Coordinates of C-alpha atoms in Angstrom, one line a residue:
X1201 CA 93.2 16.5 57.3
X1202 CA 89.8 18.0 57.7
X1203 CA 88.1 20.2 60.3
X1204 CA 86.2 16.7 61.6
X1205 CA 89.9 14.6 61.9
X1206 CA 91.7 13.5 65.0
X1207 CA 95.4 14.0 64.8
X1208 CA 97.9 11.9 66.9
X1209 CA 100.5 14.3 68.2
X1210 CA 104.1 13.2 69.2
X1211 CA 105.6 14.9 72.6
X1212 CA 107.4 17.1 70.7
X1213 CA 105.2 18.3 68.3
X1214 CA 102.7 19.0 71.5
X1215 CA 105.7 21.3 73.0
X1216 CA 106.5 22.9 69.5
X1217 CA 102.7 23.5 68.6
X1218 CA 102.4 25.2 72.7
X1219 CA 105.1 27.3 72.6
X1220 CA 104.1 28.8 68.6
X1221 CA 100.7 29.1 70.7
X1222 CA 102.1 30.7 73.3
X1223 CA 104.0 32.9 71.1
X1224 CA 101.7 34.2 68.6
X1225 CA 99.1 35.0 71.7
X1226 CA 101.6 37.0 73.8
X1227 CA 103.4 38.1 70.4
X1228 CA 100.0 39.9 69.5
X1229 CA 99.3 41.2 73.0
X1230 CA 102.9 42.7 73.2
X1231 CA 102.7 44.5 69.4
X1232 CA 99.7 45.5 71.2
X1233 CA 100.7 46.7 74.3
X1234 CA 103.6 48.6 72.4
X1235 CA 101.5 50.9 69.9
X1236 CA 99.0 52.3 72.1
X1237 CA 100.8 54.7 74.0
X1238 CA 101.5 55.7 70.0
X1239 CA 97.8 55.8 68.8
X1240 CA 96.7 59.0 67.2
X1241 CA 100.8 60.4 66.8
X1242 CA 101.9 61.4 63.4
X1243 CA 105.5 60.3 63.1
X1244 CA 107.0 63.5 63.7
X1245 CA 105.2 63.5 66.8
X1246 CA 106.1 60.0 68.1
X1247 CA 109.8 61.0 67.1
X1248 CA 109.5 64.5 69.1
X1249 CA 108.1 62.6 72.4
X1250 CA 110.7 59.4 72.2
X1251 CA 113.6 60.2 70.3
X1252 CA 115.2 60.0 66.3
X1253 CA 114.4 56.1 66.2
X1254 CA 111.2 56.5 67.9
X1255 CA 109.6 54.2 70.7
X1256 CA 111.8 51.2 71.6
X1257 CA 110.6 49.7 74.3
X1258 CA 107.5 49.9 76.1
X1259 CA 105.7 52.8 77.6
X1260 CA 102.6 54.0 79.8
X1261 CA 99.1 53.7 78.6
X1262 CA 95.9 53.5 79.9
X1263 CA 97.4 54.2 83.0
X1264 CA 100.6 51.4 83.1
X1265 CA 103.1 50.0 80.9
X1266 CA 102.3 47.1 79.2
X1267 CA 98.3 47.9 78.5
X1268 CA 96.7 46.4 76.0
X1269 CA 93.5 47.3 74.3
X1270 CA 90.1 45.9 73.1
X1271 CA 92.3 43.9 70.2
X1272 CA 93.7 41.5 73.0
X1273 CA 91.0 41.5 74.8
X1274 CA 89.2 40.0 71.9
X1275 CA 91.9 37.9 70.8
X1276 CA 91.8 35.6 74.3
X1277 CA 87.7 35.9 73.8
X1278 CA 88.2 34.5 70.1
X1279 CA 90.3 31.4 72.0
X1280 CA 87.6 30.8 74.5
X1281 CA 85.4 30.9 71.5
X1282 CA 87.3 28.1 69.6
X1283 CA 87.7 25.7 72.9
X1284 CA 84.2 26.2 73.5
X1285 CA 83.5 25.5 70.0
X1286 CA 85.3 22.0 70.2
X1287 CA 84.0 21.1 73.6
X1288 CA 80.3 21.6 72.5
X1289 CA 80.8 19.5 69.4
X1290 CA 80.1 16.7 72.1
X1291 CA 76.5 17.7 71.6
X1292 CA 76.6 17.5 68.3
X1293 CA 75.6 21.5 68.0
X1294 CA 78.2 22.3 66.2
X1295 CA 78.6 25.4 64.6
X1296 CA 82.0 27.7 65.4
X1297 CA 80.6 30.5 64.6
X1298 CA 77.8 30.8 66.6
X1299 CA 80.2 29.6 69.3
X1300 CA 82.7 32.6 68.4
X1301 CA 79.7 35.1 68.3
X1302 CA 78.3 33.6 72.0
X1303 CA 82.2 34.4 72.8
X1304 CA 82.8 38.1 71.4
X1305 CA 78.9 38.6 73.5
X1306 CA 80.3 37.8 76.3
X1307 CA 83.2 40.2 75.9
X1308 CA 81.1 42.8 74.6
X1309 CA 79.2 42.1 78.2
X1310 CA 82.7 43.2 79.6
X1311 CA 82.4 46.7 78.4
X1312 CA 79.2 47.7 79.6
X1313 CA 79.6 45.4 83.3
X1314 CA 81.0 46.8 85.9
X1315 CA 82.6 43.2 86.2
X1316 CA 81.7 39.5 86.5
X1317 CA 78.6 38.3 87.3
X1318 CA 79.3 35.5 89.2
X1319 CA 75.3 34.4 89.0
X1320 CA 76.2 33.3 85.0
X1321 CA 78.0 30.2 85.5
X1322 CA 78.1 29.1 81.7
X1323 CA 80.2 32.2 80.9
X1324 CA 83.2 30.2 81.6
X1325 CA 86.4 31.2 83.7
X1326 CA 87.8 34.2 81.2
X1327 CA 84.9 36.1 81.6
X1328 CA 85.7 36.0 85.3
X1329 CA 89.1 37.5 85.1
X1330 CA 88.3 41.1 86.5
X1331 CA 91.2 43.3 84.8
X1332 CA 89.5 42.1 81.2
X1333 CA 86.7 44.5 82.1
X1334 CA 88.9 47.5 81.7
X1335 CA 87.7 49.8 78.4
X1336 CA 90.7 49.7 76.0
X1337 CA 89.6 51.8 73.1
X1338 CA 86.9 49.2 71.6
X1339 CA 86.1 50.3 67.7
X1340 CA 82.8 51.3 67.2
X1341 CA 82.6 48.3 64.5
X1342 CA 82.8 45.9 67.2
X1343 CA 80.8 47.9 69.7
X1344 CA 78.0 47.8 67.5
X1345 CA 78.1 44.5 65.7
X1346 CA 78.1 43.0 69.0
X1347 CA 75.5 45.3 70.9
X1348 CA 72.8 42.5 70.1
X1349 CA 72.1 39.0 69.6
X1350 CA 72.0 39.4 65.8
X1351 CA 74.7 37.1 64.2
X1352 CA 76.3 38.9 61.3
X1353 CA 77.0 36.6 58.5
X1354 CA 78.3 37.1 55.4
X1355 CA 74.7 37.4 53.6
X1356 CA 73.3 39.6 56.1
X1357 CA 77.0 41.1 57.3
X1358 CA 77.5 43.7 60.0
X1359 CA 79.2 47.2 59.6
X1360 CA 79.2 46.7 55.6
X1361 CA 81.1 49.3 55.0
X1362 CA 83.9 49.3 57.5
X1363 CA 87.2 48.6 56.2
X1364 CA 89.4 48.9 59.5
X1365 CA 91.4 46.2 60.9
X1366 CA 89.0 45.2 64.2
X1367 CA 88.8 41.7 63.0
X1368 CA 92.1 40.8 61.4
X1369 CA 93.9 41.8 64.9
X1370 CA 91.5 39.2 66.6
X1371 CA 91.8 36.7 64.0
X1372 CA 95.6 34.7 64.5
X1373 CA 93.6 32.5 66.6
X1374 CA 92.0 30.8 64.0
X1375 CA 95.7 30.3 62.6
X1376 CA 96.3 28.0 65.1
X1377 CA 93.9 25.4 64.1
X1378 CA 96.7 23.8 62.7
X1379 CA 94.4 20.7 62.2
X1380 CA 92.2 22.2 59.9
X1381 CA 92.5 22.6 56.2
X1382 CA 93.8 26.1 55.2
X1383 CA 90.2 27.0 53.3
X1384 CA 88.2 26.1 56.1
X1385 CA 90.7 28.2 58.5
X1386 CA 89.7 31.2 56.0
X1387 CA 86.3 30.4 56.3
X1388 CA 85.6 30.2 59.6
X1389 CA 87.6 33.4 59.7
X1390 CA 85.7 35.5 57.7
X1391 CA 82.4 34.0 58.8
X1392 CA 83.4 35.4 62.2
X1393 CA 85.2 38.7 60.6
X1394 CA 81.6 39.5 59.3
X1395 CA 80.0 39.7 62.5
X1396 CA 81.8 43.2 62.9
X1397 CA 83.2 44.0 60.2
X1398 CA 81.4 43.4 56.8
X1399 CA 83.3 44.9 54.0
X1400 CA 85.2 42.5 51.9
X1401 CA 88.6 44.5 52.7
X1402 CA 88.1 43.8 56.3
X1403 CA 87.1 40.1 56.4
X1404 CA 89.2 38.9 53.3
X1405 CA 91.8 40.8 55.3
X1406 CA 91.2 38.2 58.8
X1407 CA 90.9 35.3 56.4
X1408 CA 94.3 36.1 54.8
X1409 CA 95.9 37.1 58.2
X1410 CA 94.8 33.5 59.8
X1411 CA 95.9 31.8 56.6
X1412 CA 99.2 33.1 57.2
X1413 CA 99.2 32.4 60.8
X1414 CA 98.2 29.0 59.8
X1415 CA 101.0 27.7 58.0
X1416 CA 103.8 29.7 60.0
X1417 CA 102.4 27.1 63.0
X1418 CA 102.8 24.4 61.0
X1419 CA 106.2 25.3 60.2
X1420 CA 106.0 26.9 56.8
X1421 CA 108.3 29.7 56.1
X1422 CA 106.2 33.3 56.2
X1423 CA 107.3 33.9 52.2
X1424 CA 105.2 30.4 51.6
X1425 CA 102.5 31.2 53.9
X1426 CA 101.8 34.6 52.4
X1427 CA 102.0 32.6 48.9
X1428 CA 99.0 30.1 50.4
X1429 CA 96.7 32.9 51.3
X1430 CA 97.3 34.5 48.0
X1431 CA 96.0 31.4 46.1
X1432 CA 93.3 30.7 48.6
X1433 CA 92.2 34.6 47.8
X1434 CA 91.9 34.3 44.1
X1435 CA 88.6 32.5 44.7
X1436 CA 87.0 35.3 46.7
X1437 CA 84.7 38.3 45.5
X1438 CA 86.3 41.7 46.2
X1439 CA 89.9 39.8 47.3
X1440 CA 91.7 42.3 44.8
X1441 CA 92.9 45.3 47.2
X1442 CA 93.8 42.1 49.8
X1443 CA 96.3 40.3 47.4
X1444 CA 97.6 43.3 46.4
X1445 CA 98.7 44.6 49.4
X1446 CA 100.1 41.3 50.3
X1447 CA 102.1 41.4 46.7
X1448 CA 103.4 44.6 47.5
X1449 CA 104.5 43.7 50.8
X1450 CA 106.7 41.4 48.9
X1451 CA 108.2 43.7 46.7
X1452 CA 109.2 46.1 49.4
X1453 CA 111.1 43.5 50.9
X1454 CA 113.5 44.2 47.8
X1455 CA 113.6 48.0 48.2
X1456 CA 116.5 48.4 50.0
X1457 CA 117.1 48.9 54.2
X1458 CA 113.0 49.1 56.0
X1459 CA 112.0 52.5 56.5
X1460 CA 109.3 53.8 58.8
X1461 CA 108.5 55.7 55.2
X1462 CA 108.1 52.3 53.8
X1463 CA 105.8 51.0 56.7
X1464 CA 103.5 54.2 56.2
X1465 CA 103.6 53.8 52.7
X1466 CA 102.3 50.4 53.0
X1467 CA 99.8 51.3 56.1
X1468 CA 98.5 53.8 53.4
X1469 CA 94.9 55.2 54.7
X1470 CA 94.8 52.3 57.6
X1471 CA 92.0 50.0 56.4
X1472 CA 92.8 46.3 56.9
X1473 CA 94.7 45.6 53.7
X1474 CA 97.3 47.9 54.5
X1475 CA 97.8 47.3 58.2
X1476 CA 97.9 43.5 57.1
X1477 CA 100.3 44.3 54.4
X1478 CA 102.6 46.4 56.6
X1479 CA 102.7 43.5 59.4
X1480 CA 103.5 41.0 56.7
X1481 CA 106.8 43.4 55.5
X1482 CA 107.6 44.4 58.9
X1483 CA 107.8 40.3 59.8
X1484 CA 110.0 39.4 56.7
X1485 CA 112.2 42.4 57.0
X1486 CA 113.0 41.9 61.0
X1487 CA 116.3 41.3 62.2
X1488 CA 114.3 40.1 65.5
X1489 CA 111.1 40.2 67.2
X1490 CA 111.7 43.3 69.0
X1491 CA 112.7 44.9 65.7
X1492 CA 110.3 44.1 63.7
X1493 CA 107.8 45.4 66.6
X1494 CA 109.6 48.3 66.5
X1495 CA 109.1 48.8 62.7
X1496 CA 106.1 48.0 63.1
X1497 CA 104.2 50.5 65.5
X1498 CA 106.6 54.1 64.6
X1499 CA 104.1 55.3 61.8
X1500 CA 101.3 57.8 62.0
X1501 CA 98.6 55.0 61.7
X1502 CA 97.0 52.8 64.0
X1503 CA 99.9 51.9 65.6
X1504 CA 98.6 49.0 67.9
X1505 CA 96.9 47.0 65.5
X1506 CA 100.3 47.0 63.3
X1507 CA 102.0 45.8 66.5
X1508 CA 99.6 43.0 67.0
X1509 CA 99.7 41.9 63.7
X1510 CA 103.4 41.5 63.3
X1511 CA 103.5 40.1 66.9
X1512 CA 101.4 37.3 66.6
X1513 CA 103.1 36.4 62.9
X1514 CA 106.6 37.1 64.5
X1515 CA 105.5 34.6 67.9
X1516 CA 103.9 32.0 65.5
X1517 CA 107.0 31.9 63.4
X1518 CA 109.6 31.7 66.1
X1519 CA 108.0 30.5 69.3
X1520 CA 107.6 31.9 73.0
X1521 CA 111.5 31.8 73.6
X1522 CA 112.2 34.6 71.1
X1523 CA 110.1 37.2 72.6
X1524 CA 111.8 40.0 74.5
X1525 CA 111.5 38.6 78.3
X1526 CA 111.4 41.9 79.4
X1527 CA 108.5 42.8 77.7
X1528 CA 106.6 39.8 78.3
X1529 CA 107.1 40.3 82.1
X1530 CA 105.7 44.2 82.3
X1531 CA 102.4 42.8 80.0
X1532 CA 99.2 43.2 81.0
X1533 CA 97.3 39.8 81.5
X1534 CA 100.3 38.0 81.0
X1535 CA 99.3 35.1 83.6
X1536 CA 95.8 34.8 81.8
X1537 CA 97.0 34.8 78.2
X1538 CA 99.6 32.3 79.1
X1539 CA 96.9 30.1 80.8
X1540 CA 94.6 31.0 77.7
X1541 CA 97.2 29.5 75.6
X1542 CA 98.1 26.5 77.2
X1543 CA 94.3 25.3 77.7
X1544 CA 94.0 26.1 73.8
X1545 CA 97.0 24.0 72.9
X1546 CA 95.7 21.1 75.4
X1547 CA 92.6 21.3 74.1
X1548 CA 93.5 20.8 70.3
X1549 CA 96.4 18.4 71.1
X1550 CA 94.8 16.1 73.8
X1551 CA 90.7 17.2 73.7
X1552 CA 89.3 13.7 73.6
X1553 CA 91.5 12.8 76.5
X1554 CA 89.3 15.9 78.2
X1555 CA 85.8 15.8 77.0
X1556 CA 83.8 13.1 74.8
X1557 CA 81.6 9.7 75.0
X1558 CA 84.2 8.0 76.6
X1559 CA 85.4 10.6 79.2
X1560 CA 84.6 14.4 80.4
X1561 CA 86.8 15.9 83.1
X1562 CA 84.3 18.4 85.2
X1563 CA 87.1 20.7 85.5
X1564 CA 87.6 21.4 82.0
X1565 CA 83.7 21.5 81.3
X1566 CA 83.3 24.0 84.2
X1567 CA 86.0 26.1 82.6
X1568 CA 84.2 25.7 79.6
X1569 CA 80.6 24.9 79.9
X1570 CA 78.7 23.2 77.0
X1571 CA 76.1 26.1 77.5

């Protein structure tokens, strides 16, 4: 199936594909939500503040528990993106990138607005939801690749040097294209990687992440879906340090019990590879998802985007009903990413029934205008 195909979709596959949805969105924004009280900690510090095993359940930040930061916010701006994208193929404009950049603008709008602007009707319903204008700690990459109406792309990319993990923790989304062709999910995912972050590390990293993602929503094991991005890499400039972090994370699965030692060790000096590999080890090695969240944010790195990684692989993998319910109902948001998710998973399992030749429901197109 191609990125231009219709699937049919069976009741059940609709209710399995919305609750991996559902899962890998609130998965992401709980990993999230659980490393940023954590952020800048060594280890010894994180252990001094919550104990031997370090932080087990979740705790204040940015003012509450259950915070997230810029990475969610740009996550459920990445899903307006792709809707968007879909609905304004009716035009027969079609380009999801520019879509995904028109989307990251608008939440780039959020960090410099004192809140919606109720006067820009085609900015769509998320862009209204008030608490999303809250600064979480945005990364200077995404900052400045979105401070203008210049489109990064992979010829002419943005922030060419930045190897940091900004775009890989926005990038499950694209995962859950489940109709699309693995190569093209990469594609799309880099092409919108670049836009931020332009160093191969960094969108190689997003491409291999939403690979991954990808397959674990369309049932695959995560051993096979981390083999599928491998071979998809092969074929990509400057892929090296990507497949071998993703080869090591493999091995370390055989080393004996998981270690926070192990996780740092494969965090190394935080750029994307590393965070991707750790995520990929802390998913295969977990006993559940609130262990392997666990494993994932108690190391001296960047604690929340390690959490958001494994979540989103973890909540793709095993669905909405294994997340920790007590978690999910502290989380910032929660009501919007749920909605978020649900629209995304009606729009990709029912769209013609909302929008085309034949039909266009004006509720679903003032949600998310054509414009």
């Amino acid at each position: 199936m191609n990125a231009s195909a219709t699937a049919v979709w069976g009741r059940a596959e609709q209710q399995d594909f919305r609750s991996r949805v559902r899962g890998a969105l609130l998965g992401a924004a709980l990993g999230d939500a659980l490393g940023a009280p954590l952020e800048g900690l060594s280890l010894e510090r994180i252990r001094e503040e919550h104990g031997a095993e370090g932080l087990t359940a979740p705790a204040s930040a940015h003012g509450r528990r259950g915070a997230v930061t810029a990475a969610t916010q740009l996550s459920l701006f990445t899903v307006d993106g792709l809707i968007r994208a879909q609905v304004r193929r009716d035009t027969g404009a079609w380009h999801p990138p520019t879509d995904l950049h028109r989307a990251y603008r608008r939440w780039a709008a959020t960090q410099s607005d004192w809140g919606p602007d109720e006067r820009r009707v085609d900015d769509g319903w998320l862009a209204r939801e008030e608490w999303l204008y809250a600064r979480r700690s945005p990364t200077r990459a995404c900052l400045v690749g979105l401070g203008d109406e210049t489109m990064g792309t992979l010829e002419s990319p943005k922030n060419p040097e930045d190897t940091s993990a900004g775009a890989a923790v926005r990038s499950a989304p694209f995962g859950l294209l489940v109709g699309w062709e693995p190569q093209l999910v990469l594609q799309l995912a880099v092409e919108c990687a670049v836009q931020t972050h332009g160093h191969p590390t960094a969108y190689l990293s997003a491409g291999a992440y939403a690979v991954i993602v990808h397959a674990l929503a369309r049932g695959e094991s995560l051993d096979a879906a981390v083999q599928r991005a491998l071979s998809l890499l092969t074929a990509r400039p400057g892929h090296q340090p990507v497949t071998d972090a993703l080869q090591h994370a493999l091995g370390a699965v055989r080393q004996g019990m998981p270690t926070a030692a192990r996780v740092a060790e494969l965090v190394a000096d935080g750029a994307a590879d590393g965070l991707l590999s750790a995520a990929v080890y802390c998913s295969l090695v977990s006993e559940d998802i609130r262990h392997g969240l666990c494993l994932a944010v108690n190391q001296g790195g960047d604690s929340s985007a390690a959490g958001a990684l494994t979540g989103a692989l973890l909540g793709a993998l095993h669905g909405e009903t294994a997340l920790p319910p007590a978690w999910v109902a502290e989380l910032e948001g929660r009501a919007t990413v749920l909605e978020l998710a649900d629209d995304y998973a009606m729009e990709m399992t029912q769209g013609p029934a909302l929008h085309g030749p034949a039909v266009s429901s004006p509720g679903w197109l003032a949600r998310y205008p054509r414009g």
